[in-house]
């Protein structure tokens, strides 16, 4: 039996070996940070509701937030927020027509990563 059409699809589908451009990484991280923020919002609203419910609830939330795990979660949520904010500002700037070229997109992605890393380190120092 003969094939009617010769397939030109790539054979290598191992995602670990595919080299993505920096713009793809910033886009993927922007989406991931949005999902983390969505999930984290539920956690923080629960803690807010519990802390506002009673004096005992406030004490429990306050005691919980002093644990290393809670500090790590707080740092993670703030990191996601900062990255999402910086990447979102980049999208707004691109919507104004700045950095829409391939070179501009790559430069904008690198700037987003550098600014985000600096802000994430600073918020880590603040939380810990």
CSV table of C-alpha atoms in Angstrom, one decimal:
chain,number,residue,atom,x,y,z
A,1,UNK,CA,0.0,0.0,0.0
A,2,UNK,CA,1.4,3.4,-1.0
A,3,UNK,CA,1.1,6.7,0.9
A,4,UNK,CA,-0.7,9.4,-1.1
A,5,UNK,CA,1.1,12.3,0.6
A,6,UNK,CA,4.6,12.4,1.9
A,7,UNK,CA,4.6,13.9,5.4
A,8,UNK,CA,7.0,16.7,6.1
A,9,UNK,CA,6.3,16.8,9.8
A,10,UNK,CA,9.2,17.0,12.2
A,11,UNK,CA,10.2,13.7,13.6
A,12,UNK,CA,11.7,15.0,16.9
A,13,UNK,CA,8.9,15.7,19.3
A,14,UNK,CA,11.0,15.6,22.5
A,15,UNK,CA,10.3,18.9,24.1
A,16,UNK,CA,13.5,18.8,26.1
A,17,UNK,CA,15.6,19.0,23.0
A,18,UNK,CA,13.7,21.7,21.1
A,19,UNK,CA,15.4,25.1,21.4
A,20,UNK,CA,12.8,27.8,21.9
A,21,UNK,CA,13.5,31.6,21.5
A,22,UNK,CA,13.6,33.8,24.5
A,23,UNK,CA,10.3,35.3,23.5
A,24,UNK,CA,8.6,31.9,23.8
A,25,UNK,CA,10.0,31.5,27.3
A,26,UNK,CA,8.7,34.9,28.5
A,27,UNK,CA,5.3,34.1,26.9
A,28,UNK,CA,5.1,30.7,28.6
A,29,UNK,CA,6.2,32.1,32.0
A,30,UNK,CA,3.6,34.9,31.6
A,31,UNK,CA,0.9,32.3,31.2
A,32,UNK,CA,2.2,30.2,34.1
A,33,UNK,CA,2.4,33.2,36.4
A,34,UNK,CA,-1.2,34.0,35.6
A,35,UNK,CA,-2.3,30.6,36.6
A,36,UNK,CA,-0.3,30.8,39.8
A,37,UNK,CA,-1.9,34.1,40.6
A,38,UNK,CA,-5.4,32.7,40.0
A,39,UNK,CA,-4.8,29.8,42.4
A,40,UNK,CA,-2.9,32.0,44.9
A,41,UNK,CA,-5.8,34.4,45.0
A,42,UNK,CA,-8.1,31.7,46.4
A,43,UNK,CA,-5.5,30.9,49.1
A,44,UNK,CA,-5.1,34.6,50.1
A,45,UNK,CA,-8.8,35.3,50.1
A,46,UNK,CA,-9.3,32.3,52.4
A,47,UNK,CA,-6.6,33.7,54.7
A,48,UNK,CA,-8.2,37.2,54.6
A,49,UNK,CA,-11.6,35.8,55.4
A,50,UNK,CA,-10.3,33.8,58.3
A,51,UNK,CA,-8.3,36.7,59.7
A,52,UNK,CA,-11.3,39.0,59.5
A,53,UNK,CA,-13.7,36.5,61.0
A,54,UNK,CA,-12.5,36.6,64.5
A,55,UNK,CA,-9.6,37.5,66.8
A,56,UNK,CA,-8.6,33.8,67.1
A,57,UNK,CA,-8.7,33.5,63.3
A,58,UNK,CA,-6.4,36.5,63.0
A,59,UNK,CA,-4.0,34.9,65.4
A,60,UNK,CA,-4.0,31.6,63.5
A,61,UNK,CA,-3.3,33.4,60.2
A,62,UNK,CA,-0.6,35.5,61.8
A,63,UNK,CA,1.1,32.4,63.3
A,64,UNK,CA,0.8,30.5,60.1
A,65,UNK,CA,2.4,33.3,58.1
A,66,UNK,CA,5.6,33.2,60.2
A,67,UNK,CA,6.4,29.6,59.1
A,68,UNK,CA,9.1,29.1,56.5
A,69,UNK,CA,6.6,27.3,54.2
A,70,UNK,CA,4.2,30.2,54.3
A,71,UNK,CA,7.0,32.7,53.6
A,72,UNK,CA,8.0,30.6,50.6
A,73,UNK,CA,4.5,30.5,49.3
A,74,UNK,CA,4.2,34.3,49.9
A,75,UNK,CA,7.5,34.8,48.1
A,76,UNK,CA,6.3,32.6,45.2
A,77,UNK,CA,3.0,34.5,44.9
A,78,UNK,CA,4.7,37.9,45.0
A,79,UNK,CA,7.3,36.6,42.4
A,80,UNK,CA,4.4,35.5,40.1
A,81,UNK,CA,2.7,38.9,40.6
A,82,UNK,CA,5.9,40.8,39.8
A,83,UNK,CA,6.7,38.8,36.7
A,84,UNK,CA,3.2,39.0,35.4
A,85,UNK,CA,3.2,42.7,36.0
A,86,UNK,CA,6.5,43.4,34.2
A,87,UNK,CA,5.5,41.1,31.3
A,88,UNK,CA,2.1,42.8,31.1
A,89,UNK,CA,3.7,46.2,30.9
A,90,UNK,CA,5.8,44.9,28.1
A,91,UNK,CA,2.6,43.8,26.3
A,92,UNK,CA,1.1,47.3,26.8
A,93,UNK,CA,4.2,48.9,25.4
A,94,UNK,CA,4.1,46.6,22.4
A,95,UNK,CA,0.4,47.5,21.9
A,96,UNK,CA,1.6,51.1,21.5
A,97,UNK,CA,3.7,49.9,18.6
A,98,UNK,CA,7.1,49.9,20.4
A,99,UNK,CA,9.2,46.8,20.1
A,100,UNK,CA,7.1,44.9,17.6
A,101,UNK,CA,10.0,43.8,15.4
A,102,UNK,CA,11.8,40.5,15.9
A,103,UNK,CA,14.8,42.3,17.4
A,104,UNK,CA,12.6,44.5,19.6
A,105,UNK,CA,10.7,41.5,20.9
A,106,UNK,CA,13.9,39.7,21.8
A,107,UNK,CA,15.2,42.8,23.5
A,108,UNK,CA,11.9,43.3,25.4
A,109,UNK,CA,11.9,39.7,26.6
A,110,UNK,CA,15.4,40.0,27.9
A,111,UNK,CA,14.6,43.2,29.7
A,112,UNK,CA,11.5,41.6,31.2
A,113,UNK,CA,13.6,38.7,32.5
A,114,UNK,CA,16.3,41.0,34.0
A,115,UNK,CA,13.9,43.4,35.7
A,116,UNK,CA,11.8,40.5,37.0
A,117,UNK,CA,14.8,38.7,38.5
A,118,UNK,CA,15.9,41.9,40.2
A,119,UNK,CA,12.5,42.5,41.6
A,120,UNK,CA,12.0,38.9,42.7
A,121,UNK,CA,15.4,38.9,44.6
A,122,UNK,CA,14.4,42.2,46.3
A,123,UNK,CA,11.0,40.9,47.3
A,124,UNK,CA,12.7,37.7,48.6
A,125,UNK,CA,15.0,39.8,50.8
A,126,UNK,CA,11.9,41.7,52.0
A,127,UNK,CA,9.9,38.6,52.8
A,128,UNK,CA,12.7,36.6,54.5
